[in-house]
Each structure stands twice: as structure tokens, then as C-alpha cells.
Amino acid sequence: MKVVLQRVSEASVTVDSKIVADIQKGLLVLVGIEDADTQEDINWLVGKIVKIRIFGDENDVMNCSVQDVNGDIIVVSQFTLHASTKKGNRPSYIKASKPEFAIPMYENFVKSLEKDFNKKIHTGIFGADMKVSLLNDGPVTILIDSKNRE
């Protein structure tokens, strides 16, 4: 499972010209799922997302988590995080899970995140043509891969 965390001042997701998710200060989390992912990957990533200290403290040093700053989270499914660009110029998405596997994993990821975060998680709509708008704060963008825990 791969995630891209973006610290945002604001973010929203629009589907069919309707805003389906909208936050101010917090995290926009793009998540890509592959068939090898398990509940253990979800648990590890959720712990990282909730506790990662990428928000400024009173001295503007990144010492605070999204919980510490009372921020919000939007999660958006993003199968293209598993793009392979080794051959040619057209990415291959062979590692990205099919919806039969990915949808339950995505829903479990969101539920697990809500439980640990103790707050509603805003989401896009899995598989929809989404327009994601954000104001990246910093900019701060973090890539985390549950299969590469360095």
C-alpha cells in the first residue's frame, strides 16, 4: 500500500460538479492499493498518518501531528500510485488492485483511520472521476510505502 500525504491549508474533492469532501487545515491522503496488501499494512500506515509530525509548533518547527493541530483528513483512492514506468512511455498499472479487492481494503483503511484518528475522515468516491483541489502548505509532501519501511 502506498500513500502520498500532503499537508494542506485547504483541500476538496469534486465529483460531477458537486463537492463531496472539503477540509481546511489537515492532510490530503492519496492511497494506492495492491493485491499483496493486508490489514497489517493498513494498521502500520494508519499509525504513521495519525502520528506523523509535519505540522508546525509555536516555533514553526514540524513537531505536531494532524491530531495535535486539530486538523482534518481527506482520503482519495489513487491507483496510479502503482504505475510502472520501466518500459516505454505509457505507464502500466498491473500492480494496482482490481476493484473487487481494492474497494474493501480502501473502506477498511478509512474505517481504521477514523478509529485511530477519533474523527470523521472525509473521502472522495472510489473509482469516480474526481477533481482534487488543494493548497499544499509548505509545500510538505511525504511518500510512504508499507512495503518499504525504511
CSV table of N, CA and C in Angstrom, one decimal:
chain,number,residue,atom,x,y,z
A,1,MET,N,0.9,-1.2,0.0
A,1,MET,CA,0.0,0.0,0.0
A,1,MET,C,0.9,1.2,0.0
A,2,LYS,N,0.6,2.2,-0.8
A,2,LYS,CA,1.3,3.4,-0.9
A,2,LYS,C,0.4,4.6,-0.6
A,3,VAL,N,1.0,5.5,0.1
A,3,VAL,CA,0.2,6.8,0.3
A,3,VAL,C,1.1,8.0,0.1
A,4,VAL,N,0.5,9.0,-0.4
A,4,VAL,CA,1.1,10.3,-0.5
A,4,VAL,C,0.3,11.2,0.5
A,5,LEU,N,1.1,11.8,1.4
A,5,LEU,CA,0.5,12.7,2.4
A,5,LEU,C,0.9,14.1,2.0
A,6,GLN,N,-0.1,15.0,1.9
A,6,GLN,CA,0.1,16.4,1.6
A,6,GLN,C,-0.5,17.3,2.7
A,7,ARG,N,0.4,18.0,3.4
A,7,ARG,CA,-0.1,19.0,4.4
A,7,ARG,C,-0.8,20.1,3.6
A,8,VAL,N,-2.0,20.4,4.0
A,8,VAL,CA,-2.8,21.4,3.3
A,8,VAL,C,-3.4,22.4,4.2
A,9,SER,N,-3.6,23.6,3.6
A,9,SER,CA,-4.3,24.7,4.3
A,9,SER,C,-5.8,24.5,4.0
A,10,GLU,N,-6.1,23.9,2.8
A,10,GLU,CA,-7.4,23.5,2.4
A,10,GLU,C,-7.4,22.5,1.3
A,11,ALA,N,-8.4,21.7,1.2
A,11,ALA,CA,-8.5,20.7,0.1
A,11,ALA,C,-10.0,20.3,-0.1
A,12,SER,N,-10.3,19.9,-1.3
A,12,SER,CA,-11.6,19.5,-1.6
A,12,SER,C,-11.6,18.5,-2.7
A,13,VAL,N,-12.7,17.7,-2.8
A,13,VAL,CA,-12.8,16.7,-3.9
A,13,VAL,C,-14.2,17.0,-4.5
A,14,THR,N,-14.2,17.1,-5.8
A,14,THR,CA,-15.5,17.4,-6.6
A,14,THR,C,-15.7,16.2,-7.5
A,15,VAL,N,-17.0,15.7,-7.5
A,15,VAL,CA,-17.4,14.7,-8.5
A,15,VAL,C,-18.7,15.2,-9.1
A,16,ASP,N,-18.7,15.2,-10.4
A,16,ASP,CA,-19.9,15.6,-11.2
A,16,ASP,C,-20.3,17.0,-10.8
A,17,SER,N,-19.4,17.9,-10.6
A,17,SER,CA,-19.6,19.3,-10.3
A,17,SER,C,-20.1,19.5,-8.9
A,18,LYS,N,-20.1,18.5,-8.0
A,18,LYS,CA,-20.5,18.6,-6.6
A,18,LYS,C,-19.4,18.3,-5.7
A,19,ILE,N,-19.2,19.2,-4.7
A,19,ILE,CA,-18.1,19.0,-3.7
A,19,ILE,C,-18.6,17.9,-2.8
A,20,VAL,N,-17.8,16.8,-2.7
A,20,VAL,CA,-18.1,15.6,-1.9
A,20,VAL,C,-17.3,15.6,-0.6
A,21,ALA,N,-16.2,16.3,-0.6
A,21,ALA,CA,-15.3,16.4,0.6
A,21,ALA,C,-14.6,17.7,0.6
A,22,ASP,N,-14.5,18.3,1.8
A,22,ASP,CA,-13.9,19.7,1.9
A,22,ASP,C,-13.4,19.8,3.3
A,23,ILE,N,-12.1,20.2,3.4
A,23,ILE,CA,-11.5,20.5,4.7
A,23,ILE,C,-10.6,21.7,4.6
A,24,GLN,N,-10.3,22.2,5.8
A,24,GLN,CA,-9.4,23.3,5.9
A,24,GLN,C,-8.0,22.7,6.3
A,25,LYS,N,-7.4,23.1,7.3
A,25,LYS,CA,-6.1,22.6,7.7
A,25,LYS,C,-6.1,21.1,8.0
A,26,GLY,N,-5.1,20.4,7.4
A,26,GLY,CA,-5.1,19.0,7.6
A,26,GLY,C,-4.2,18.3,6.6
A,27,LEU,N,-4.6,17.0,6.3
A,27,LEU,CA,-3.9,16.2,5.4
A,27,LEU,C,-4.8,15.7,4.2
A,28,LEU,N,-4.3,15.8,3.0
A,28,LEU,CA,-4.9,15.1,1.9
A,28,LEU,C,-4.0,13.8,1.7
A,29,VAL,N,-4.7,12.7,1.8
A,29,VAL,CA,-4.0,11.4,1.7
A,29,VAL,C,-4.5,10.7,0.4
A,30,LEU,N,-3.6,10.5,-0.5
A,30,LEU,CA,-3.8,9.7,-1.7
A,30,LEU,C,-3.3,8.3,-1.4
A,31,VAL,N,-4.2,7.3,-1.6
A,31,VAL,CA,-3.8,5.9,-1.3
A,31,VAL,C,-4.0,5.0,-2.5
A,32,GLY,N,-2.9,4.2,-2.7
A,32,GLY,CA,-2.9,3.2,-3.8
A,32,GLY,C,-2.8,1.8,-3.2
A,33,ILE,N,-3.6,0.9,-3.7
A,33,ILE,CA,-3.7,-0.5,-3.1
A,33,ILE,C,-3.2,-1.5,-4.1
A,34,GLU,N,-2.5,-2.5,-3.6
A,34,GLU,CA,-2.1,-3.6,-4.4
A,34,GLU,C,-2.5,-4.9,-3.8
A,35,ASP,N,-2.5,-6.0,-4.6
A,35,ASP,CA,-3.1,-7.3,-4.1
A,35,ASP,C,-2.3,-7.9,-2.9
A,36,ALA,N,-1.1,-7.5,-2.7
A,36,ALA,CA,-0.3,-8.0,-1.6
A,36,ALA,C,-0.6,-7.3,-0.3
A,37,ASP,N,-1.4,-6.3,-0.3
A,37,ASP,CA,-1.7,-5.5,0.9
A,37,ASP,C,-2.6,-6.3,1.9
A,38,THR,N,-2.3,-6.1,3.2
A,38,THR,CA,-3.0,-6.8,4.3
A,38,THR,C,-3.5,-5.8,5.3
A,39,GLN,N,-4.2,-6.3,6.3
A,39,GLN,CA,-4.6,-5.5,7.4
A,39,GLN,C,-3.4,-4.9,8.2
A,40,GLU,N,-2.3,-5.7,8.2
A,40,GLU,CA,-1.1,-5.2,8.9
A,40,GLU,C,-0.6,-4.0,8.2
A,41,ASP,N,-0.6,-3.9,6.8
A,41,ASP,CA,-0.2,-2.7,6.1
A,41,ASP,C,-1.1,-1.5,6.5
A,42,ILE,N,-2.4,-1.8,6.5
A,42,ILE,CA,-3.3,-0.7,6.9
A,42,ILE,C,-3.0,-0.2,8.3
A,43,ASN,N,-2.8,-1.1,9.3
A,43,ASN,CA,-2.6,-0.7,10.6
A,43,ASN,C,-1.3,0.1,10.7
A,44,TRP,N,-0.2,-0.3,10.0
A,44,TRP,CA,1.0,0.4,10.1
A,44,TRP,C,0.9,1.8,9.5
A,45,LEU,N,0.3,1.9,8.3
A,45,LEU,CA,0.1,3.2,7.7
A,45,LEU,C,-0.8,4.1,8.5
A,46,VAL,N,-1.9,3.6,9.0
A,46,VAL,CA,-2.8,4.5,9.9
A,46,VAL,C,-2.0,5.0,11.0
A,47,GLY,N,-1.2,4.2,11.7
A,47,GLY,CA,-0.4,4.7,12.8
A,47,GLY,C,0.6,5.9,12.4
A,48,LYS,N,1.2,5.7,11.2
A,48,LYS,CA,2.1,6.7,10.7
A,48,LYS,C,1.3,8.0,10.3
A,49,ILE,N,0.2,7.9,9.7
A,49,ILE,CA,-0.6,9.0,9.2
A,49,ILE,C,-1.0,9.9,10.4
A,50,VAL,N,-1.6,9.2,11.4
A,50,VAL,CA,-2.2,9.9,12.6
A,50,VAL,C,-1.1,10.6,13.4
A,51,LYS,N,0.1,10.0,13.5
A,51,LYS,CA,1.2,10.4,14.4
A,51,LYS,C,2.3,11.2,13.7
A,52,ILE,N,2.4,11.2,12.4
A,52,ILE,CA,3.5,11.9,11.7
A,52,ILE,C,3.5,13.4,12.0
A,53,ARG,N,4.7,13.8,12.4
A,53,ARG,CA,4.8,15.2,12.9
A,53,ARG,C,5.3,16.1,11.8
A,54,ILE,N,4.3,16.7,11.0
A,54,ILE,CA,4.7,17.5,9.9
A,54,ILE,C,4.0,18.9,10.0
A,55,PHE,N,3.4,19.2,11.1
A,55,PHE,CA,2.8,20.5,11.3
A,55,PHE,C,3.6,21.3,12.3
A,56,GLY,N,3.6,22.6,12.1
A,56,GLY,CA,4.4,23.5,12.9
A,56,GLY,C,3.9,23.7,14.3
A,57,ASP,N,4.9,23.8,15.2
A,57,ASP,CA,4.6,24.1,16.6
A,57,ASP,C,4.6,25.6,16.8
A,58,GLU,N,4.7,26.1,18.1
A,58,GLU,CA,4.7,27.5,18.3
A,58,GLU,C,5.9,28.2,17.8
A,59,ASN,N,7.0,27.4,17.5
A,59,ASN,CA,8.2,28.0,16.9
A,59,ASN,C,8.3,27.7,15.4
A,60,ASP,N,7.2,27.2,14.9
A,60,ASP,CA,7.1,26.8,13.4
A,60,ASP,C,8.1,25.7,13.1
A,61,VAL,N,8.3,24.8,14.0
A,61,VAL,CA,9.1,23.6,13.8
A,61,VAL,C,8.2,22.5,13.6
A,62,MET,N,8.4,21.6,12.7
A,62,MET,CA,7.5,20.5,12.5
A,62,MET,C,7.6,19.4,13.6
A,63,ASN,N,6.8,19.7,14.6
A,63,ASN,CA,6.7,18.8,15.8
A,63,ASN,C,5.3,18.4,16.1
A,64,CYS,N,4.4,18.7,15.3
A,64,CYS,CA,3.0,18.4,15.7
A,64,CYS,C,2.3,17.5,14.6
A,65,SER,N,1.4,16.6,15.1
A,65,SER,CA,0.7,15.7,14.2
A,65,SER,C,-0.6,16.4,13.8
A,66,VAL,N,-1.3,15.8,12.8
A,66,VAL,CA,-2.6,16.3,12.4
A,66,VAL,C,-3.6,16.4,13.6
A,67,GLN,N,-3.5,15.4,14.5
A,67,GLN,CA,-4.3,15.4,15.7
A,67,GLN,C,-3.9,16.6,16.6
A,68,ASP,N,-2.6,16.8,16.8
A,68,ASP,CA,-2.2,17.9,17.7
A,68,ASP,C,-2.7,19.3,17.2
A,69,VAL,N,-2.9,19.5,15.9
A,69,VAL,CA,-3.4,20.8,15.4
A,69,VAL,C,-4.9,20.8,15.2
A,70,ASN,N,-5.6,19.7,15.6
A,70,ASN,CA,-7.0,19.6,15.4
A,70,ASN,C,-7.4,19.7,13.9
A,71,GLY,N,-6.5,19.1,13.0
A,71,GLY,CA,-6.8,19.2,11.6
A,71,GLY,C,-7.8,18.1,11.2
A,72,ASP,N,-8.0,18.1,9.9
A,72,ASP,CA,-8.9,17.1,9.3
A,72,ASP,C,-8.1,16.3,8.2
A,73,ILE,N,-8.7,15.2,7.7
A,73,ILE,CA,-8.1,14.4,6.7
A,73,ILE,C,-9.1,14.1,5.6
A,74,ILE,N,-8.6,14.2,4.4
A,74,ILE,CA,-9.4,13.7,3.2
A,74,ILE,C,-8.6,12.5,2.7
A,75,VAL,N,-9.2,11.4,2.4
A,75,VAL,CA,-8.6,10.2,1.7
A,75,VAL,C,-9.2,10.1,0.3
A,76,VAL,N,-8.3,9.9,-0.6
A,76,VAL,CA,-8.7,9.7,-2.0
A,76,VAL,C,-8.0,8.5,-2.6
A,77,SER,N,-8.8,7.6,-3.2
A,77,SER,CA,-8.2,6.4,-3.8
A,77,SER,C,-7.4,6.9,-5.1
A,78,GLN,N,-6.2,6.2,-5.3
A,78,GLN,CA,-5.3,6.7,-6.4
A,78,GLN,C,-4.5,5.5,-6.9
A,79,PHE,N,-5.1,4.7,-7.8
A,79,PHE,CA,-4.5,3.5,-8.3
A,79,PHE,C,-3.2,3.9,-9.1
A,80,THR,N,-3.1,5.1,-9.6
A,80,THR,CA,-1.9,5.4,-10.3
A,80,THR,C,-0.6,5.5,-9.5
A,81,LEU,N,-0.7,5.4,-8.2
A,81,LEU,CA,0.5,5.4,-7.3
A,81,LEU,C,1.3,4.1,-7.6
A,82,HIS,N,0.6,3.1,-8.2
A,82,HIS,CA,1.3,1.9,-8.5
A,82,HIS,C,1.7,1.8,-10.0
A,83,ALA,N,1.8,2.9,-10.6
A,83,ALA,CA,2.2,2.9,-12.0
A,83,ALA,C,3.7,2.4,-12.2
A,84,SER,N,3.9,1.6,-13.2
A,84,SER,CA,5.2,1.2,-13.6
A,84,SER,C,5.6,1.9,-14.8
A,85,THR,N,6.8,2.6,-14.8
A,85,THR,CA,7.2,3.3,-16.0
A,85,THR,C,8.5,2.8,-16.5
A,86,LYS,N,8.8,1.5,-16.3
A,86,LYS,CA,10.0,0.9,-16.7
A,86,LYS,C,10.1,0.8,-18.2
A,87,LYS,N,9.0,0.4,-18.9
A,87,LYS,CA,9.0,0.2,-20.3
A,87,LYS,C,8.2,1.3,-21.0
A,88,GLY,N,8.8,1.9,-22.0
A,88,GLY,CA,8.1,2.8,-22.9
A,88,GLY,C,7.6,4.1,-22.1
A,89,ASN,N,6.6,4.7,-22.7
A,89,ASN,CA,6.1,6.0,-22.2
A,89,ASN,C,4.7,5.9,-21.6
A,90,ARG,N,4.1,4.8,-21.8
A,90,ARG,CA,2.7,4.6,-21.3
A,90,ARG,C,2.8,3.8,-20.0
A,91,PRO,N,2.5,4.4,-18.8
A,91,PRO,CA,2.6,3.6,-17.6
A,91,PRO,C,1.7,2.4,-17.6
A,92,SER,N,2.2,1.4,-16.9
A,92,SER,CA,1.4,0.1,-16.7
A,92,SER,C,0.9,0.2,-15.2
A,93,TYR,N,-0.3,-0.3,-15.0
A,93,TYR,CA,-1.0,-0.3,-13.7
A,93,TYR,C,-1.2,-1.7,-13.3
A,94,ILE,N,-0.4,-2.7,-13.7
A,94,ILE,CA,-0.6,-4.1,-13.4
A,94,ILE,C,-0.6,-4.4,-11.9
A,95,LYS,N,0.2,-3.6,-11.2
A,95,LYS,CA,0.3,-3.9,-9.7
A,95,LYS,C,-0.9,-3.3,-8.9
A,96,ALA,N,-1.6,-2.4,-9.5
A,96,ALA,CA,-2.8,-1.8,-8.8
A,96,ALA,C,-3.9,-2.9,-8.7
A,97,SER,N,-4.5,-3.0,-7.6
A,97,SER,CA,-5.6,-4.0,-7.3
A,97,SER,C,-6.8,-3.6,-8.1
A,98,LYS,N,-7.5,-4.7,-8.5
A,98,LYS,CA,-8.8,-4.5,-9.1
A,98,LYS,C,-9.8,-4.1,-8.1
A,99,PRO,N,-10.9,-3.5,-8.5
A,99,PRO,CA,-11.9,-3.0,-7.5
A,99,PRO,C,-12.4,-4.1,-6.5
A,100,GLU,N,-12.5,-5.4,-6.9
A,100,GLU,CA,-13.1,-6.4,-6.0
A,100,GLU,C,-12.2,-6.5,-4.8
A,101,PHE,N,-10.9,-6.3,-4.9
A,101,PHE,CA,-10.0,-6.3,-3.7
A,101,PHE,C,-9.8,-4.9,-3.2
A,102,ALA,N,-9.7,-4.0,-4.0
A,102,ALA,CA,-9.3,-2.6,-3.6
A,102,ALA,C,-10.4,-1.9,-2.8
A,103,ILE,N,-11.6,-2.1,-3.2
A,103,ILE,CA,-12.7,-1.3,-2.5
A,103,ILE,C,-12.8,-1.8,-1.1
A,104,PRO,N,-12.9,-3.1,-0.7
A,104,PRO,CA,-13.0,-3.4,0.7
A,104,PRO,C,-11.7,-3.0,1.5
A,105,MET,N,-10.6,-3.0,0.8
A,105,MET,CA,-9.3,-2.6,1.5
A,105,MET,C,-9.4,-1.1,1.8
A,106,TYR,N,-9.8,-0.3,0.8
A,106,TYR,CA,-10.0,1.1,0.9
A,106,TYR,C,-10.9,1.5,2.0
A,107,GLU,N,-12.1,0.8,2.0
A,107,GLU,CA,-13.1,1.1,3.1
A,107,GLU,C,-12.6,0.7,4.4
A,108,ASN,N,-11.8,-0.4,4.5
A,108,ASN,CA,-11.2,-0.8,5.8
A,108,ASN,C,-10.1,0.2,6.2
A,109,PHE,N,-9.4,0.7,5.3
A,109,PHE,CA,-8.4,1.8,5.6
A,109,PHE,C,-9.0,3.0,6.2
A,110,VAL,N,-10.1,3.4,5.5
A,110,VAL,CA,-10.8,4.6,6.0
A,110,VAL,C,-11.4,4.4,7.4
A,111,LYS,N,-12.0,3.2,7.6
A,111,LYS,CA,-12.6,2.9,9.0
A,111,LYS,C,-11.5,2.8,10.0
A,112,SER,N,-10.4,2.2,9.7
A,112,SER,CA,-9.3,2.1,10.6
A,112,SER,C,-8.7,3.5,11.0
A,113,LEU,N,-8.6,4.3,9.9
A,113,LEU,CA,-8.1,5.7,10.1
A,113,LEU,C,-9.1,6.5,11.0
A,114,GLU,N,-10.4,6.4,10.8
A,114,GLU,CA,-11.3,7.0,11.7
A,114,GLU,C,-11.2,6.6,13.1
A,115,LYS,N,-11.0,5.3,13.3
A,115,LYS,CA,-10.9,4.8,14.7
A,115,LYS,C,-9.7,5.3,15.4
A,116,ASP,N,-8.5,5.3,14.7
A,116,ASP,CA,-7.3,5.8,15.4
A,116,ASP,C,-7.3,7.3,15.5
A,117,PHE,N,-7.9,8.0,14.5
A,117,PHE,CA,-7.9,9.5,14.5
A,117,PHE,C,-9.0,10.0,15.4
A,118,ASN,N,-10.0,9.2,15.7
A,118,ASN,CA,-11.1,9.5,16.5
A,118,ASN,C,-11.9,10.7,16.0
A,119,LYS,N,-12.0,10.7,14.7
A,119,LYS,CA,-12.7,11.9,14.0
A,119,LYS,C,-13.1,11.4,12.6
A,120,LYS,N,-14.1,12.0,12.1
A,120,LYS,CA,-14.6,11.6,10.7
A,120,LYS,C,-13.5,11.9,9.7
A,121,ILE,N,-13.4,10.9,8.8
A,121,ILE,CA,-12.5,11.0,7.7
A,121,ILE,C,-13.3,11.4,6.4
A,122,HIS,N,-12.9,12.4,5.8
A,122,HIS,CA,-13.6,12.8,4.5
A,122,HIS,C,-13.0,12.0,3.4
A,123,THR,N,-13.8,11.7,2.4
A,123,THR,CA,-13.3,10.9,1.3
A,123,THR,C,-13.8,11.4,0.0
A,124,GLY,N,-13.1,10.9,-1.1
A,124,GLY,CA,-13.6,11.0,-2.4
A,124,GLY,C,-14.5,9.9,-2.7
A,125,ILE,N,-14.8,9.6,-3.9
A,125,ILE,CA,-15.7,8.4,-4.3
A,125,ILE,C,-14.8,7.5,-5.1
A,126,PHE,N,-14.6,6.3,-4.5
A,126,PHE,CA,-13.8,5.3,-5.1
A,126,PHE,C,-14.2,5.1,-6.6
A,127,GLY,N,-13.2,5.1,-7.5
A,127,GLY,CA,-13.4,4.9,-8.9
A,127,GLY,C,-14.1,6.0,-9.7
A,128,ALA,N,-14.5,7.0,-9.0
A,128,ALA,CA,-15.1,8.2,-9.8
A,128,ALA,C,-14.0,9.0,-10.4
A,129,ASP,N,-14.5,9.8,-11.4
A,129,ASP,CA,-13.6,10.9,-12.0
A,129,ASP,C,-13.7,12.0,-11.0
A,130,MET,N,-12.6,12.2,-10.2
A,130,MET,CA,-12.6,13.2,-9.2
A,130,MET,C,-11.7,14.3,-9.6
A,131,LYS,N,-12.1,15.5,-9.2
A,131,LYS,CA,-11.3,16.7,-9.3
A,131,LYS,C,-10.8,17.1,-7.9
A,132,VAL,N,-9.5,17.0,-7.7
A,132,VAL,CA,-9.0,17.2,-6.3
A,132,VAL,C,-8.3,18.6,-6.3
A,133,SER,N,-8.7,19.4,-5.4
A,133,SER,CA,-8.2,20.7,-5.3
A,133,SER,C,-7.5,20.9,-3.9
A,134,LEU,N,-6.3,21.5,-3.9
A,134,LEU,CA,-5.6,21.6,-2.6
A,134,LEU,C,-4.7,22.8,-2.7
A,135,LEU,N,-4.5,23.3,-1.5
A,135,LEU,CA,-3.5,24.3,-1.2
A,135,LEU,C,-2.4,23.7,-0.3
A,136,ASN,N,-1.4,23.2,-1.0
A,136,ASN,CA,-0.3,22.5,-0.2
A,136,ASN,C,0.4,23.5,0.6
A,137,ASP,N,0.5,23.2,1.9
A,137,ASP,CA,1.1,24.1,2.9
A,137,ASP,C,2.5,23.8,3.1
A,138,GLY,N,3.4,24.6,2.6
A,138,GLY,CA,4.9,24.4,2.9
A,138,GLY,C,5.7,24.6,1.6
A,139,PRO,N,5.6,23.8,0.6
A,139,PRO,CA,4.9,22.6,0.5
A,139,PRO,C,5.5,21.5,1.3
A,140,VAL,N,4.6,20.6,1.8
A,140,VAL,CA,5.0,19.4,2.5
A,140,VAL,C,4.3,18.2,1.9
A,141,THR,N,5.1,17.3,1.3
A,141,THR,CA,4.5,16.1,0.6
A,141,THR,C,5.4,15.0,1.1
A,142,ILE,N,4.8,13.9,1.6
A,142,ILE,CA,5.5,12.8,2.1
A,142,ILE,C,5.0,11.5,1.4
A,143,LEU,N,5.9,10.7,0.9
A,143,LEU,CA,5.6,9.4,0.3
A,143,LEU,C,5.8,8.3,1.3
A,144,ILE,N,4.9,7.4,1.5
A,144,ILE,CA,5.1,6.3,2.4
A,144,ILE,C,4.6,5.0,1.7
A,145,ASP,N,5.4,4.0,1.7
A,145,ASP,CA,5.1,2.7,1.1
A,145,ASP,C,5.2,1.6,2.2
A,146,SER,N,4.1,0.9,2.5
A,146,SER,CA,4.1,0.0,3.5
A,146,SER,C,5.0,-1.2,3.2
A,147,LYS,N,5.4,-1.4,2.0
A,147,LYS,CA,6.3,-2.5,1.6
A,147,LYS,C,7.8,-2.1,1.7
A,148,ASN,N,8.0,-0.8,2.0
A,148,ASN,CA,9.4,-0.3,2.1
A,148,ASN,C,9.5,0.6,3.4
A,149,ARG,N,9.6,-0.1,4.5
A,149,ARG,CA,9.6,0.6,5.8
A,149,ARG,C,11.0,1.1,6.3
A,150,GLU,N,11.5,2.0,5.6
A,150,GLU,CA,12.9,2.5,5.9
A,150,GLU,C,12.8,3.6,7.0
